[in-house]
Amino acid sequence: MYDVIVVGVGGMGSAAAYHSAARGARVLALEQFGIPHELGSSHGLSRIIRLAYWEHPAYVPLVRRAYDLWRALEQASREPLLVVTGSIDAGLPTTANVIGARAACAAFGLEHDELDSAALTARFPGYRLPNDAVAVYQPDGGFLLPEQCIVTHVTLARQHGAHVREHEPVITWDADDAGVRVTTQAGTYSAARLILTAGAWTGSLVRRVAPALAPERQVMLWTRPLRPAVFEVGAFPVFYINMPDGPFYGFPSHDGRGFKIGRYHHRRELVDPATVDRTCRPEDEAVLRDGIRRYFPDADGPTLAMKVCLFTNTPDEHFVIDRLHGGARVVVAAGFSGHGFKFCSVVGEILADLALDGGTRHDISLFSLSRLPIAFP
Ligand SMILES: Cc1cc2nc3c(=O)[nH]c(=O)nc-3n(C[C@H](O)[C@H](O)[C@H](O)COP(=O)(O)OP(=O)(O)OC[C@H]3O[C@@H](n4cnc5c(N)ncnc54)[C@H](O)[C@@H]3O)c2cc1C
């Protein structure tokens, strides 16, 4: 009998297992693949973390706590996990990310600089945005190393006594007043609480939530820049730029892996994680090359790598973090809509709060199930 079973050991599940085990709970965490793997949402060497959160002001206190917890995890493990490069939010002066980033900086007193296009290129020469673009630079932004973050959470969870089992897919689960039961091919496990962190597969484990969770195919591209020095860490902040031809995000070259770019909602392909096309195709590269040629021409060198990854979108692109049946027995965290990784550390803390204590001091009202267009009995 466990105190908590965690289903899915990716970004969120690894953090939930760690935080629960670190508080002394008896934890079982079950992952269908190896840890880490490249079939879900948490691979590809880098994930942006930024304080100037334009999506909603409620994220800023959470991302501040996430920074603290990532730094604490680095200290506990002696593993470097977070690289600070500064962040750029850019677009036309009327775009939501520019207005929202500026508002977040003002509301939370965040250090920042506003730069017009010429000033941006003068300071960070890799950027060549149109003359009418503007940028908000926030110096605390940067990126996380997602595979190392997951492995580190799992390593420390195991050190705190957690049982983490790989290659063991959960087939079914049920809950009643007595507890929860989780069945895999190896058998049935019992616990007092259940945390469901199954990413793009959540809909297959919680059918009622499925209509509000839309897995989407994404593609990442790495190139060898023509002017490598201007795309190195230290010279090139992470970015989210929202021009009329679509939002692009990207990273400096780290560890010689090259400049990395993605297009948010790539080609708007909704998919099933069981059957998604994981081959990167010329039409995928064309979308990303277009962004490079327009906005980062000095990065338009040879392709080093491409990878497919999955978003899980909610209708409003805010997360789902809630109890499933009104009580605290089953907690679900999903629908991270392409911007969740930076929060894994604090989401792990929140999930441990909800599962072990029945509540959390963090404000998670934005992430309630009740806001979604789904029917509950
Ligand atoms: C290309 C791309 C770029 C992104 N960029 C950023 C970024 O820059 N910054 C940012 O903050 N976020 C970013 N995100 C979003 C972020 O990566 C995700 O929100 C986050 O990784 C989601 O974590 P998760 O734990 O929900 O999913 P996952 O990490 O996929 O974990 C779910 C796990 O559950 C397992 N599982 C599922 N079903 C079962 C089952 N039945 N039994 C056992 N195990 C099961 C899966 O195998 C998987 O390991 C990006 C996402 C993508 C795809």
mmCIF file of N, CA, C and O in Angstrom, residues 34 40 64 73 86 98 107 155:
data_model
loop_
_atom_site.group_PDB
_atom_site.id
_atom_site.type_symbol
_atom_site.label_atom_id
_atom_site.label_comp_id
_atom_site.label_asym_id
_atom_site.label_seq_id
_atom_site.Cartn_x
_atom_site.Cartn_y
_atom_site.Cartn_z
ATOM 1 N N GLY A 34 10.854 4.474 -21.223
ATOM 2 C CA GLY A 34 12.020 4.698 -20.377
ATOM 3 C C GLY A 34 12.043 6.142 -19.890
ATOM 4 O O GLY A 34 11.244 6.978 -20.320
ATOM 5 N N GLY A 40 7.007 12.081 -25.864
ATOM 6 C CA GLY A 40 5.985 12.903 -25.216
ATOM 7 C C GLY A 40 6.202 14.380 -25.475
ATOM 8 O O GLY A 40 6.391 14.799 -26.637
ATOM 9 N N ARG A 64 7.972 32.545 -10.372
ATOM 10 C CA ARG A 64 8.991 32.947 -9.372
ATOM 11 C C ARG A 64 9.304 31.781 -8.440
ATOM 12 O O ARG A 64 10.463 31.495 -8.149
ATOM 13 N N LEU A 73 16.786 22.546 -6.556
ATOM 14 C CA LEU A 73 17.057 21.209 -7.109
ATOM 15 C C LEU A 73 18.502 21.123 -7.611
ATOM 16 O O LEU A 73 19.179 20.102 -7.419
ATOM 17 N N GLY A 86 18.607 35.847 -20.489
ATOM 18 C CA GLY A 86 17.678 36.923 -20.791
ATOM 19 C C GLY A 86 16.619 36.407 -21.760
ATOM 20 O O GLY A 86 16.821 35.391 -22.445
ATOM 21 N N VAL A 98 3.704 41.409 -26.485
ATOM 22 C CA VAL A 98 4.439 42.640 -26.151
ATOM 23 C C VAL A 98 3.673 43.412 -25.068
ATOM 24 O O VAL A 98 4.252 43.812 -24.043
ATOM 25 N N ALA A 107 3.588 45.365 -13.397
ATOM 26 C CA ALA A 107 2.802 44.914 -12.237
ATOM 27 C C ALA A 107 3.681 44.278 -11.164
ATOM 28 O O ALA A 107 3.390 44.396 -9.972
ATOM 29 N N THR A 155 15.979 10.830 -9.847
ATOM 30 C CA THR A 155 17.102 10.360 -9.024
ATOM 31 C C THR A 155 16.887 10.736 -7.559
ATOM 32 O O THR A 155 17.052 9.907 -6.651
#
